PDB file of C-alpha atoms in Angstrom:
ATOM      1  CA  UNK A  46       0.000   0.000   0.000  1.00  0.00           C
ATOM      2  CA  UNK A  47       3.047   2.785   0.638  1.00  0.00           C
ATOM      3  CA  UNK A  48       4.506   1.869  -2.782  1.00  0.00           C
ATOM      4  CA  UNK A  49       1.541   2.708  -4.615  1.00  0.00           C
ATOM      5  CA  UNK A  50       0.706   5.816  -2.746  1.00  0.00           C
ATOM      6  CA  UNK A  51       3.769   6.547  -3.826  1.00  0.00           C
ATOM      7  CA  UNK A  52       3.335   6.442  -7.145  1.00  0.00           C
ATOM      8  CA  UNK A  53      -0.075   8.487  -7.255  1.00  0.00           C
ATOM      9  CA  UNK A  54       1.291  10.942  -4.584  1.00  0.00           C
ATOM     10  CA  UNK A  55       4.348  12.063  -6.179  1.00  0.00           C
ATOM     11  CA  UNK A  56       3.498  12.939  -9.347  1.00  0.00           C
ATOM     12  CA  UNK A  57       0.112  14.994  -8.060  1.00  0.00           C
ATOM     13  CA  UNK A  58       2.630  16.829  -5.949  1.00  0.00           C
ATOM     14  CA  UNK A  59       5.342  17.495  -8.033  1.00  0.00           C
ATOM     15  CA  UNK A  60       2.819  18.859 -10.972  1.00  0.00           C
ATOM     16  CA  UNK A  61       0.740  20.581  -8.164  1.00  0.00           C
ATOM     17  CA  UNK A  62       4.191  22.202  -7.161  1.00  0.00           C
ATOM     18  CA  UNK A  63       5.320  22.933 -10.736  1.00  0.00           C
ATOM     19  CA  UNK A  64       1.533  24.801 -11.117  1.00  0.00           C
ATOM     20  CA  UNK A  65       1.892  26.976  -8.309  1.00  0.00           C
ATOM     21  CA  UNK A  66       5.548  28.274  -9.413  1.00  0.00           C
ATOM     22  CA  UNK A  67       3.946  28.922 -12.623  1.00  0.00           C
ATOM     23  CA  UNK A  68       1.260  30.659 -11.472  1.00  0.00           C
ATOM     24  CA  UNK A  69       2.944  32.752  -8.940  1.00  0.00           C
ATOM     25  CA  UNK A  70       5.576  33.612 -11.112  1.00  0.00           C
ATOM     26  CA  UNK A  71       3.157  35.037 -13.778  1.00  0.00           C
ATOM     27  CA  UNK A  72       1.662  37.489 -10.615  1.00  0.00           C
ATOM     28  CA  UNK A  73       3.274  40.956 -10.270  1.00  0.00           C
ATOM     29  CA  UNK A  74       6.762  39.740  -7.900  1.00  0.00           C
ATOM     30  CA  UNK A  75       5.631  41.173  -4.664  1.00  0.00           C
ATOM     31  CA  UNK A  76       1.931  39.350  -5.331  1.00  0.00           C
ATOM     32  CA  UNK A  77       3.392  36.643  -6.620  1.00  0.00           C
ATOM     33  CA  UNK A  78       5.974  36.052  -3.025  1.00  0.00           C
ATOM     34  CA  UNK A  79       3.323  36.946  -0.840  1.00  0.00           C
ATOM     35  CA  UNK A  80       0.971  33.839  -2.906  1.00  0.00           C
ATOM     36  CA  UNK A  81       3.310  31.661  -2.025  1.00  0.00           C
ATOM     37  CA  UNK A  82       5.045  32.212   1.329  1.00  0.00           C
ATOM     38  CA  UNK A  83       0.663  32.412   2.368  1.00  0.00           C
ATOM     39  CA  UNK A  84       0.129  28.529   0.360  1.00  0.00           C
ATOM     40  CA  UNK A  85       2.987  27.747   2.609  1.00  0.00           C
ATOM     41  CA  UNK A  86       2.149  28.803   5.223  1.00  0.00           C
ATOM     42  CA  UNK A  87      -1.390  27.447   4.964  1.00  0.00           C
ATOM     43  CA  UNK A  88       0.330  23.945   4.339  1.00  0.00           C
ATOM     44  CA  UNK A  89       2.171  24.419   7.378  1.00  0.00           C
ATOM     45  CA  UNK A  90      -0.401  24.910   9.193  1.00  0.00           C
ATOM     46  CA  UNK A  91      -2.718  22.133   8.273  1.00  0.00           C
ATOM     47  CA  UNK A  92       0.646  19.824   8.942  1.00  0.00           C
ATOM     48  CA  UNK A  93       0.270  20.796  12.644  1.00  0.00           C
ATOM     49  CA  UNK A  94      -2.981  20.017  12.597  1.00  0.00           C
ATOM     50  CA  UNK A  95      -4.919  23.810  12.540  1.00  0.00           C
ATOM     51  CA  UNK A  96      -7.383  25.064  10.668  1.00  0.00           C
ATOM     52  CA  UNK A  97      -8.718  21.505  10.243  1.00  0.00           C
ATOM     53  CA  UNK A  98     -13.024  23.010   9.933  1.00  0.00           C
ATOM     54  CA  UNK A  99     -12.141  25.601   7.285  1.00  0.00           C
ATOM     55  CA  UNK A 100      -9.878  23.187   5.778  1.00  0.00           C
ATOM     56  CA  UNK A 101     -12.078  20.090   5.592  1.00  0.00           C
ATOM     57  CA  UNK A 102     -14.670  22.608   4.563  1.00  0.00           C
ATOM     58  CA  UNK A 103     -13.159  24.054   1.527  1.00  0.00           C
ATOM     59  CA  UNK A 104     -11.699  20.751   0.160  1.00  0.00           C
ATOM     60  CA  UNK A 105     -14.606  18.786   0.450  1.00  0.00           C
ATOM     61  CA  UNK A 106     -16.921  21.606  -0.896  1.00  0.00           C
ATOM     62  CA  UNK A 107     -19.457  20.733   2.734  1.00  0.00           C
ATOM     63  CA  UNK A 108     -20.138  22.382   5.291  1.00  0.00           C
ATOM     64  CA  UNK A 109     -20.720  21.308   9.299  1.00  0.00           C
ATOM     65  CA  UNK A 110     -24.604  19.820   9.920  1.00  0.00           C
ATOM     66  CA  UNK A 111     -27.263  21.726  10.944  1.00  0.00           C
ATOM     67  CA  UNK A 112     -28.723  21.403  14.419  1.00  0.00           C
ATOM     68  CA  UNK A 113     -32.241  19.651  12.164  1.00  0.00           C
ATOM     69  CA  UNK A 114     -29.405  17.487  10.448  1.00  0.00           C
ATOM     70  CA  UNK A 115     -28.031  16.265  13.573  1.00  0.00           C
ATOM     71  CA  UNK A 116     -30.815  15.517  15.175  1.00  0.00           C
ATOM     72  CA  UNK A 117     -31.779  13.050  12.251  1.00  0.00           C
ATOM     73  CA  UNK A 118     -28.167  11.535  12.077  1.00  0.00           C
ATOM     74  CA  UNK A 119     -27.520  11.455  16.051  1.00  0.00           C
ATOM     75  CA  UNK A 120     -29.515   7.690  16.466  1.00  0.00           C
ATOM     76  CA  UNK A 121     -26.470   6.847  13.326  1.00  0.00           C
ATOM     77  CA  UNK A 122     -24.118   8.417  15.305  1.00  0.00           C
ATOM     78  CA  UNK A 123     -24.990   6.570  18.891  1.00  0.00           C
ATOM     79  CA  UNK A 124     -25.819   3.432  17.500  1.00  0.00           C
ATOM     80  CA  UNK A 125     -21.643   3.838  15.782  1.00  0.00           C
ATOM     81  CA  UNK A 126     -20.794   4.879  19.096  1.00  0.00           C
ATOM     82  CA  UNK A 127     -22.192   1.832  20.851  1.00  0.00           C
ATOM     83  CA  UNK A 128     -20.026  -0.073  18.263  1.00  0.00           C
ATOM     84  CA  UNK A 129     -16.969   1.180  19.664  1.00  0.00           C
ATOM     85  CA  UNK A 130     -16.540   3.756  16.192  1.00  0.00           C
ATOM     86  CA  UNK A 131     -16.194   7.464  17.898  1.00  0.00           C
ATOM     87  CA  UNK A 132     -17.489  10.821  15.465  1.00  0.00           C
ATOM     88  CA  UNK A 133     -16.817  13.590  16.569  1.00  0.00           C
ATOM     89  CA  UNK A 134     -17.964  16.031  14.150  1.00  0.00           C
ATOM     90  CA  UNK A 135     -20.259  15.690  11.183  1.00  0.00           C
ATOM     91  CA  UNK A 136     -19.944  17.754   7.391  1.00  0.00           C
ATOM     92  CA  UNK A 137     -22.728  17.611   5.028  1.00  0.00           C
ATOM     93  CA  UNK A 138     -21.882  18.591   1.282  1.00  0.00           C
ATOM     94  CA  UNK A 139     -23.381  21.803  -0.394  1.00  0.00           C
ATOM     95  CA  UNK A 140     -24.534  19.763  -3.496  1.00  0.00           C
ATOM     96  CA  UNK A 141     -24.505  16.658  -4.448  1.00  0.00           C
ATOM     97  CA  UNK A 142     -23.911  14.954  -7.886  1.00  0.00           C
ATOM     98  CA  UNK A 143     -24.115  11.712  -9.408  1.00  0.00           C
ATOM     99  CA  UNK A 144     -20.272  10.811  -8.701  1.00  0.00           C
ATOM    100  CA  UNK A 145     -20.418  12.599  -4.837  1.00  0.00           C
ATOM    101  CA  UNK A 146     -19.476   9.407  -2.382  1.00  0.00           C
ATOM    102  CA  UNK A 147     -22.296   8.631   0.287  1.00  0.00           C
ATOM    103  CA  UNK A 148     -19.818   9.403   3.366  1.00  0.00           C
ATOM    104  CA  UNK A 149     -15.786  10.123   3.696  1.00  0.00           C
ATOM    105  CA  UNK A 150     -14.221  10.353   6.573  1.00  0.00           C
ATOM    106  CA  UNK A 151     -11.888  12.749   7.173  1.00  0.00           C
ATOM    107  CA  UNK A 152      -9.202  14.325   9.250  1.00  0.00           C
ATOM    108  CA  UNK A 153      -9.745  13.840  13.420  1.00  0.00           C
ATOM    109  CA  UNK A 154     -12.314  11.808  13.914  1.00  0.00           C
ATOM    110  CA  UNK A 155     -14.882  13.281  11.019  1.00  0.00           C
ATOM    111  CA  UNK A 156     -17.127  12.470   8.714  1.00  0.00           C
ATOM    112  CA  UNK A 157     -18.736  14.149   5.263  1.00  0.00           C
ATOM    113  CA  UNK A 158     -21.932  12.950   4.371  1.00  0.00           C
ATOM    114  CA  UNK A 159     -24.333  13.746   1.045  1.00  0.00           C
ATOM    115  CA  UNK A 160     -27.469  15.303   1.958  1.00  0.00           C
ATOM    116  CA  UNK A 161     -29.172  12.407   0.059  1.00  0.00           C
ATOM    117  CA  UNK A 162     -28.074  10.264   3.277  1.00  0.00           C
ATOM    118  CA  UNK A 163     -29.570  12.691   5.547  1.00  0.00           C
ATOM    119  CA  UNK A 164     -32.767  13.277   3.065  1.00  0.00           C
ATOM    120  CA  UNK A 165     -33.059   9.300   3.210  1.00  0.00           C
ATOM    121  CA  UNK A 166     -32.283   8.507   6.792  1.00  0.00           C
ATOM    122  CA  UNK A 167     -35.084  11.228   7.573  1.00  0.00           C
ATOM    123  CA  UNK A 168     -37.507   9.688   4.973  1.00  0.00           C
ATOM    124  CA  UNK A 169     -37.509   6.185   6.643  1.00  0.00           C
ATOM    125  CA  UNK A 170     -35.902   5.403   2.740  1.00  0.00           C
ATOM    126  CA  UNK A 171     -32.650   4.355   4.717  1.00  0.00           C
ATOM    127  CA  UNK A 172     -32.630   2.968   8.108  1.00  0.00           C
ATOM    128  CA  UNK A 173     -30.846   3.827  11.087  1.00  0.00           C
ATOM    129  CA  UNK A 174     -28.466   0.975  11.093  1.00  0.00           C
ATOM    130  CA  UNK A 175     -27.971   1.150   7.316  1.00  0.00           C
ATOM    131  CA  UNK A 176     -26.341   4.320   7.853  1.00  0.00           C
ATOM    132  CA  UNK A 177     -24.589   3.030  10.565  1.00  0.00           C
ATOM    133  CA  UNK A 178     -23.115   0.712   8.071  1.00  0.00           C
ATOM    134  CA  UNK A 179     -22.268   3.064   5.348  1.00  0.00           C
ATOM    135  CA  UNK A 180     -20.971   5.711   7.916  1.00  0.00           C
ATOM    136  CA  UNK A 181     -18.884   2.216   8.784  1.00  0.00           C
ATOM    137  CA  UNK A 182     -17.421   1.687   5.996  1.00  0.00           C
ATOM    138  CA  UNK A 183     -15.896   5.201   5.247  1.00  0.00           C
ATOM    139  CA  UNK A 184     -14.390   5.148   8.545  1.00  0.00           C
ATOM    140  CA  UNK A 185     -12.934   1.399   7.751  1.00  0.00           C
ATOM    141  CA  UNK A 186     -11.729   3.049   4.439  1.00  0.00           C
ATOM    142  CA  UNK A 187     -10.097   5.743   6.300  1.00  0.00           C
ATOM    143  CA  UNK A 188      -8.215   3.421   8.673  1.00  0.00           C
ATOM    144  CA  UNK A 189      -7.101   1.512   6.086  1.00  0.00           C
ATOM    145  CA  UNK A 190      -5.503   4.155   4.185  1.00  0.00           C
ATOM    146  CA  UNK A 191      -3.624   5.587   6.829  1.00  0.00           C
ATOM    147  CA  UNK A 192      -3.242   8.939   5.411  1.00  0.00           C
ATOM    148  CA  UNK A 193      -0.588  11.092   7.111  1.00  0.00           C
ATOM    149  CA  UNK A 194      -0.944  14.662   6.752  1.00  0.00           C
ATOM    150  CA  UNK A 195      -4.227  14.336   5.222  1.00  0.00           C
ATOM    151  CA  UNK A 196      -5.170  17.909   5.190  1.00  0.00           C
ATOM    152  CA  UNK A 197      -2.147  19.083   3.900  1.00  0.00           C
ATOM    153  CA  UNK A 198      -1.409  16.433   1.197  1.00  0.00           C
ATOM    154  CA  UNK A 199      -4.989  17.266  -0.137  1.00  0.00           C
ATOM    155  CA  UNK A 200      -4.526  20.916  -0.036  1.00  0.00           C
ATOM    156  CA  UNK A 201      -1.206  20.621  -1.621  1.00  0.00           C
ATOM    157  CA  UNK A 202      -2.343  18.610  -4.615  1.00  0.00           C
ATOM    158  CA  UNK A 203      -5.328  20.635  -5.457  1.00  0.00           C
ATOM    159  CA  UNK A 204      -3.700  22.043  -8.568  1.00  0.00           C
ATOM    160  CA  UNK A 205      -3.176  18.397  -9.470  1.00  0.00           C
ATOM    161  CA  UNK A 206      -6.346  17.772  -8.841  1.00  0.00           C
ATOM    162  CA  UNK A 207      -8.269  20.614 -11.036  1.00  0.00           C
ATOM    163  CA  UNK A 208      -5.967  19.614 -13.812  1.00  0.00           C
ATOM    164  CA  UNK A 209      -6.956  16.332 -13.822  1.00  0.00           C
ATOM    165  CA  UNK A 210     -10.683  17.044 -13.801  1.00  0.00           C
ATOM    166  CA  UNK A 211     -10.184  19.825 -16.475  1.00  0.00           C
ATOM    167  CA  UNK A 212      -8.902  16.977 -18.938  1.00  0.00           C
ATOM    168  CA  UNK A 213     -11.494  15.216 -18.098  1.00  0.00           C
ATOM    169  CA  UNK A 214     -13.870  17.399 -18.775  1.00  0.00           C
ATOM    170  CA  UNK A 215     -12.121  17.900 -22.327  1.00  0.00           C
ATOM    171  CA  UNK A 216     -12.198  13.927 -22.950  1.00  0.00           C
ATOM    172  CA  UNK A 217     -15.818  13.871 -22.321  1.00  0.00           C
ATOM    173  CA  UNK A 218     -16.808  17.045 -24.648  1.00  0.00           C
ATOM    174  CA  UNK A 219     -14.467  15.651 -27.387  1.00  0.00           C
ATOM    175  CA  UNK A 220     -15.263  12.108 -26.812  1.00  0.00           C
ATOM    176  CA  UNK A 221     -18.046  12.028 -29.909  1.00  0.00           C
ATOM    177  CA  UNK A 222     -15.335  12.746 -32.178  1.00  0.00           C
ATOM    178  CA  UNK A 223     -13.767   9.963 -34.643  1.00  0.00           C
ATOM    179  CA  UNK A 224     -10.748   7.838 -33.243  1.00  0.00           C
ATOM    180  CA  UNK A 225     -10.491   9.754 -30.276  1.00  0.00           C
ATOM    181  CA  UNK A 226     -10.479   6.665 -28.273  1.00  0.00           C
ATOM    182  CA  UNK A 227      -8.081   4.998 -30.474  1.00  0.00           C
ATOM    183  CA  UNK A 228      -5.962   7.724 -30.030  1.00  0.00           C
ATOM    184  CA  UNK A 229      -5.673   7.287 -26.477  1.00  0.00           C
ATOM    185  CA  UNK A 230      -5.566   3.671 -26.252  1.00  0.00           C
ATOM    186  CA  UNK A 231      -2.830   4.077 -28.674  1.00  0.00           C
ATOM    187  CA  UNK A 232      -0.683   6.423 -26.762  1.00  0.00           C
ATOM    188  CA  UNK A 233       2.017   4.122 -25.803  1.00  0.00           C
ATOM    189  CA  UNK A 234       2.729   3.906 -29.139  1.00  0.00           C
ATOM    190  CA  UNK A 235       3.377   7.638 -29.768  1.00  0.00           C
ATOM    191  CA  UNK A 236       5.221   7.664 -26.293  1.00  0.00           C
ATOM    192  CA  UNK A 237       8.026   5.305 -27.688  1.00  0.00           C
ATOM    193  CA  UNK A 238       8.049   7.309 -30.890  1.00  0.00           C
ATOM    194  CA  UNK A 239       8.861  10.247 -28.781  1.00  0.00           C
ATOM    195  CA  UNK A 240      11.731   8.672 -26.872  1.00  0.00           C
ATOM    196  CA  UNK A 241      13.390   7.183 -29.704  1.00  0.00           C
ATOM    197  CA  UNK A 242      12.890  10.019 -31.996  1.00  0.00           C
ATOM    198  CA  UNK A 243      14.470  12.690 -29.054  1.00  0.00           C
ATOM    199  CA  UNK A 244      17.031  10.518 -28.742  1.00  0.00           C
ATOM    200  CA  UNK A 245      18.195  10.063 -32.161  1.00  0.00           C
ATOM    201  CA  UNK A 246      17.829  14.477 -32.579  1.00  0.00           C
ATOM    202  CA  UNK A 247      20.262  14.738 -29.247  1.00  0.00           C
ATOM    203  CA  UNK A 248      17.559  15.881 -27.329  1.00  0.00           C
ATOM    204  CA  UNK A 249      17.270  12.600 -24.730  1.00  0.00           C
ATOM    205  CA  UNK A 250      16.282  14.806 -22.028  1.00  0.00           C
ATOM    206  CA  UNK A 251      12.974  15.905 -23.602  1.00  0.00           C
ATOM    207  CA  UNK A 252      12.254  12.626 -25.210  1.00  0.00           C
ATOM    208  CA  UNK A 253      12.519  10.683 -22.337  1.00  0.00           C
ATOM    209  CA  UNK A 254      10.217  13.055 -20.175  1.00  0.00           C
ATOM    210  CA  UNK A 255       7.877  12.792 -22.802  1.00  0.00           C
ATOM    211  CA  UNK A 256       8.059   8.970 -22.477  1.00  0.00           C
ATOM    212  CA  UNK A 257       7.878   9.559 -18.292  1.00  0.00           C
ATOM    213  CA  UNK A 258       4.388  11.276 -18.634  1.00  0.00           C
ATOM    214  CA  UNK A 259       2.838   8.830 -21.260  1.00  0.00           C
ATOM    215  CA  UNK A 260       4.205   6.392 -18.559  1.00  0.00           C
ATOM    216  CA  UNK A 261       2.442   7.876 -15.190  1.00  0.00           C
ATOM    217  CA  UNK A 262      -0.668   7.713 -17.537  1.00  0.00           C
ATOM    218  CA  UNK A 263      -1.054   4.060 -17.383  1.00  0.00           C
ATOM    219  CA  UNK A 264       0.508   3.571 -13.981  1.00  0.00           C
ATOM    220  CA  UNK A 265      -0.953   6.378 -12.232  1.00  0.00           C
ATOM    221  CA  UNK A 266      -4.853   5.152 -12.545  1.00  0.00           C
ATOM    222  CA  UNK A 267      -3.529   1.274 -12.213  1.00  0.00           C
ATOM    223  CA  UNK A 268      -2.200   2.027  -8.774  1.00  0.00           C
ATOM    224  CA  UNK A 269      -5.151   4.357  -7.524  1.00  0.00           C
ATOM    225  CA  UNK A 270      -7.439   1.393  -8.298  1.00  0.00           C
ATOM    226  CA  UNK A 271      -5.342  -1.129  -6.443  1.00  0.00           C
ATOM    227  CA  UNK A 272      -5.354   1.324  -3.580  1.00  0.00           C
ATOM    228  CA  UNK A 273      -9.294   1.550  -3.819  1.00  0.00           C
ATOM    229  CA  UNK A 274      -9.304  -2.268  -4.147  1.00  0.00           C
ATOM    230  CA  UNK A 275      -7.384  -2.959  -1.154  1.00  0.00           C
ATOM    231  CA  UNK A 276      -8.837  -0.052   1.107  1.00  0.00           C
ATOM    232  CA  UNK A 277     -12.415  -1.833   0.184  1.00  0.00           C
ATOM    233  CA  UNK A 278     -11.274  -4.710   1.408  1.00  0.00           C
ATOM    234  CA  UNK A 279     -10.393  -3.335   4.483  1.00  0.00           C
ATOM    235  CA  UNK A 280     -13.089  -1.410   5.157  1.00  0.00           C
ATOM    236  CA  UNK A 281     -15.639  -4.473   4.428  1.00  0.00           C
ATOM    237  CA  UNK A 282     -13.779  -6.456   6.840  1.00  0.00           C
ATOM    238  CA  UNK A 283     -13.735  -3.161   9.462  1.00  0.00           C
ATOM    239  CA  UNK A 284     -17.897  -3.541   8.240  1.00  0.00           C
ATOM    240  CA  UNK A 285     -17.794  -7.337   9.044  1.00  0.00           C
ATOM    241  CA  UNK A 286     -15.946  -7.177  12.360  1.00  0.00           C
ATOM    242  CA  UNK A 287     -18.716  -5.007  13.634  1.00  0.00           C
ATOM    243  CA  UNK A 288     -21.805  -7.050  12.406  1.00  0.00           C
ATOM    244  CA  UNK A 289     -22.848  -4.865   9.819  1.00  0.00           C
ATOM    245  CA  UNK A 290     -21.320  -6.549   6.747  1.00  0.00           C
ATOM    246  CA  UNK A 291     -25.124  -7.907   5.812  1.00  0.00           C
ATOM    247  CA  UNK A 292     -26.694  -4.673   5.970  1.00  0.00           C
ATOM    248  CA  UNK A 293     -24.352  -2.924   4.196  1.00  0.00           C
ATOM    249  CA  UNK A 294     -24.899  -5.500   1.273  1.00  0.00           C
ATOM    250  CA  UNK A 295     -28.775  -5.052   1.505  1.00  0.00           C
ATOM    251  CA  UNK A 296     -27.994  -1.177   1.246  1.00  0.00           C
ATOM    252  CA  UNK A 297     -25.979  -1.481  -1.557  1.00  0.00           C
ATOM    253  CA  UNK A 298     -27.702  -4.314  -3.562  1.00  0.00           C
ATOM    254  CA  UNK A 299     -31.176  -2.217  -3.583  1.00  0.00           C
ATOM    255  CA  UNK A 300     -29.676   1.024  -4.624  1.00  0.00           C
ATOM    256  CA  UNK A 301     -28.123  -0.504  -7.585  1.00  0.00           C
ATOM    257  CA  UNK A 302     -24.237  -0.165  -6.262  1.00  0.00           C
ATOM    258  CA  UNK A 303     -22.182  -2.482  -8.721  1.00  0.00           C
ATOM    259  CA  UNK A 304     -20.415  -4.822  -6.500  1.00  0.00           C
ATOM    260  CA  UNK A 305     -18.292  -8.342  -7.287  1.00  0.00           C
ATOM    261  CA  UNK A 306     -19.912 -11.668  -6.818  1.00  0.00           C
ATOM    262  CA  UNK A 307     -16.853 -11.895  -4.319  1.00  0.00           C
ATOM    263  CA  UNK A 308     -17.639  -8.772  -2.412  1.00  0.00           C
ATOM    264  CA  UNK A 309     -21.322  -9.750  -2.072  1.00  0.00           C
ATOM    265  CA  UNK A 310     -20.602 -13.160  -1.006  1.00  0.00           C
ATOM    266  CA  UNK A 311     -18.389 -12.205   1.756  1.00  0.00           C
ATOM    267  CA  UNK A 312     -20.616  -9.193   2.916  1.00  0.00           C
ATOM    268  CA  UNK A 313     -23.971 -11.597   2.908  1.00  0.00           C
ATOM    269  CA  UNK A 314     -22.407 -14.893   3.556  1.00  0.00           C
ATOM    270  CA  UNK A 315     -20.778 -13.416   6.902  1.00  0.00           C
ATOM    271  CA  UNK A 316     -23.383 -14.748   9.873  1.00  0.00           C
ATOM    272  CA  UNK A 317     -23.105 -18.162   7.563  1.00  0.00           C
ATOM    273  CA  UNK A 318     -19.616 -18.045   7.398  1.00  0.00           C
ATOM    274  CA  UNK A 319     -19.044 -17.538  10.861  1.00  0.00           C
ATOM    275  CA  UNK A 320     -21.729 -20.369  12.026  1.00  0.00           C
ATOM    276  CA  UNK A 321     -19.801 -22.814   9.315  1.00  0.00           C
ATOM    277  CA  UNK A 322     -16.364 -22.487  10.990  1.00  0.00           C
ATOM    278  CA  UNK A 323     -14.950 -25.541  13.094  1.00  0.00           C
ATOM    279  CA  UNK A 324     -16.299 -25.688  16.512  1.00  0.00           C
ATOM    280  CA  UNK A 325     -12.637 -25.376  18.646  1.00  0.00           C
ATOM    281  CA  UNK A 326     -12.542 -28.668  20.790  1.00  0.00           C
ATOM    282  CA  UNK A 327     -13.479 -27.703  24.724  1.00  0.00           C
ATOM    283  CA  UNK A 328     -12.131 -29.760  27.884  1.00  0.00           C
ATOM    284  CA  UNK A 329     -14.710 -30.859  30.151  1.00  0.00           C
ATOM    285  CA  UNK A 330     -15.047 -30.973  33.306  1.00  0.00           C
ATOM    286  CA  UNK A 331     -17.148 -34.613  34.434  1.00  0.00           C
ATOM    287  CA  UNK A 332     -17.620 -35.369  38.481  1.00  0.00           C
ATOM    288  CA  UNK A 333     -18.352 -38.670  39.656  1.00  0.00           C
TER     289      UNK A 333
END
């Protein structure tokens, strides 16, 4: 798991780094210094563990529940806390799209959830403990992951971040036109054209970070979804170990969540599982 957060950490933060020199260096010089010593400052900051509301906040476009909000996710909250799985503070988004996760936990002991959770647990649509479960699971996810510096690893790869959803954003406008996706699927084949072609011209160092960035593409989004693979993993068994794993399934089956034949095995087959395990042999005690 540390080697491939490697991989997807460094490049977001050396590109996110590379951004922000560009950007401040295009600002007027006394702008573009104070821009910068402030993002440092800000990273600083989050590093020792301040300014974690705003923070969490800002990057996860939320904001913290409403007294009527808590009051409909407090029952979640207790019934978490009577599991032994402590939140202390609860986000809600500002809007909510098709791709916006159900609940992330965050930071110290906190928790961003959509408003459609909220909407639903109030409607009776979702129940108390399914909640529970899916409030569960992001905190499993979050323990699995580890994250250190959280805040300020987020913060700093924003750029990267933005970037990444602008090209997306590109891909899908452009994606009607002819051989687009051959193009991509193909580019592999124009990064090794680059390399050898640079370094038959004398210009090695440009060919070979040409072939570098054609690379990250296919090794980048490989390791991000062994990373969401494995934390999933974790986070069912977190699920599991506190008897929700069944629940969580139902939740997820009925709202059309794709999930593996694996995954929904284990999840639903967990109480059977458990009652189909070798009985450990026991010494008796007989008096005469």
């Amino acid at each position: 798991m540390t080697v491939l957060r490697v991989v997807t950490l460094v490049p977001a933060l050396l590109v996110s780094f590379v951004l922000t020199v560009v950007v401040c260096a295009l600002l007027p010089p006394a702008l573009g210094l104070l821009a910068f010593m402030a993002a440092g400052g800000v990273l600083v900051a989050l590093a020792m563990g301040q300014l974690q509301r705003p923070a969490i906040a800002a990057l996860t476009s939320s904001r913290p529940a409403t007294e009527a909000e808590f009051r409909v996710m407090a029952p979640v909250l207790a019934e978490l806390g009577g599991r032994g799985v402590d939140i202390a503070t609860l986000f809600v988004r500002r809007a909510q799209r098709p791709s916006t996760p159900v609940a992330v936990a965050i930071g110290r002991r906190t928790v961003v959830v959509s408003p459609g959770l909220v909407d639903a647990t109030y409607r009776g649509g979702v129940t108390g403990t399914e909640a529970a479960a899916a409030l569960a699971h992001a905190v499993g996810r979050h323990r699995a992951l580890r994250p250190r510096l959280e805040l300020a690893v987020l913060a700093a790869t924003t750029p990267w971040r933005l970037i990444v959803a602008a090209f997306r954003g590109i891909g899908r406008a452009f994606a009607w036109l002819p051989f687009m996706r051959l193009a991509w699927t193909l580019r592999g084949v124009v990064g090794v054209i680059c390399v050898v072609q640079s370094v038959a011209e004398g210009r090695s160092w440009a060919g070979l970070l040409g072939g570098v960035v054609i690379a990250l593409t296919y090794v980048v989004p490989v390791a991000g979804r062994r990373i969401d693979l494995r934390a999933e993993a974790e986070a069912d068994q977190f699920v599991l170990g506190l008897g929700l794993g069944p629940v969580l399934a139902g939740l997820l089956r009925r709202y059309g969540h794709p999930m593996t034949f694996e995954r929904m095995q284990r999840l639903e087959n967990a109480t059977d599982h458990a009652a189909g395990q070798p009985q450990q042999p026991r010494l008796h005690l007989v008096h005469g």
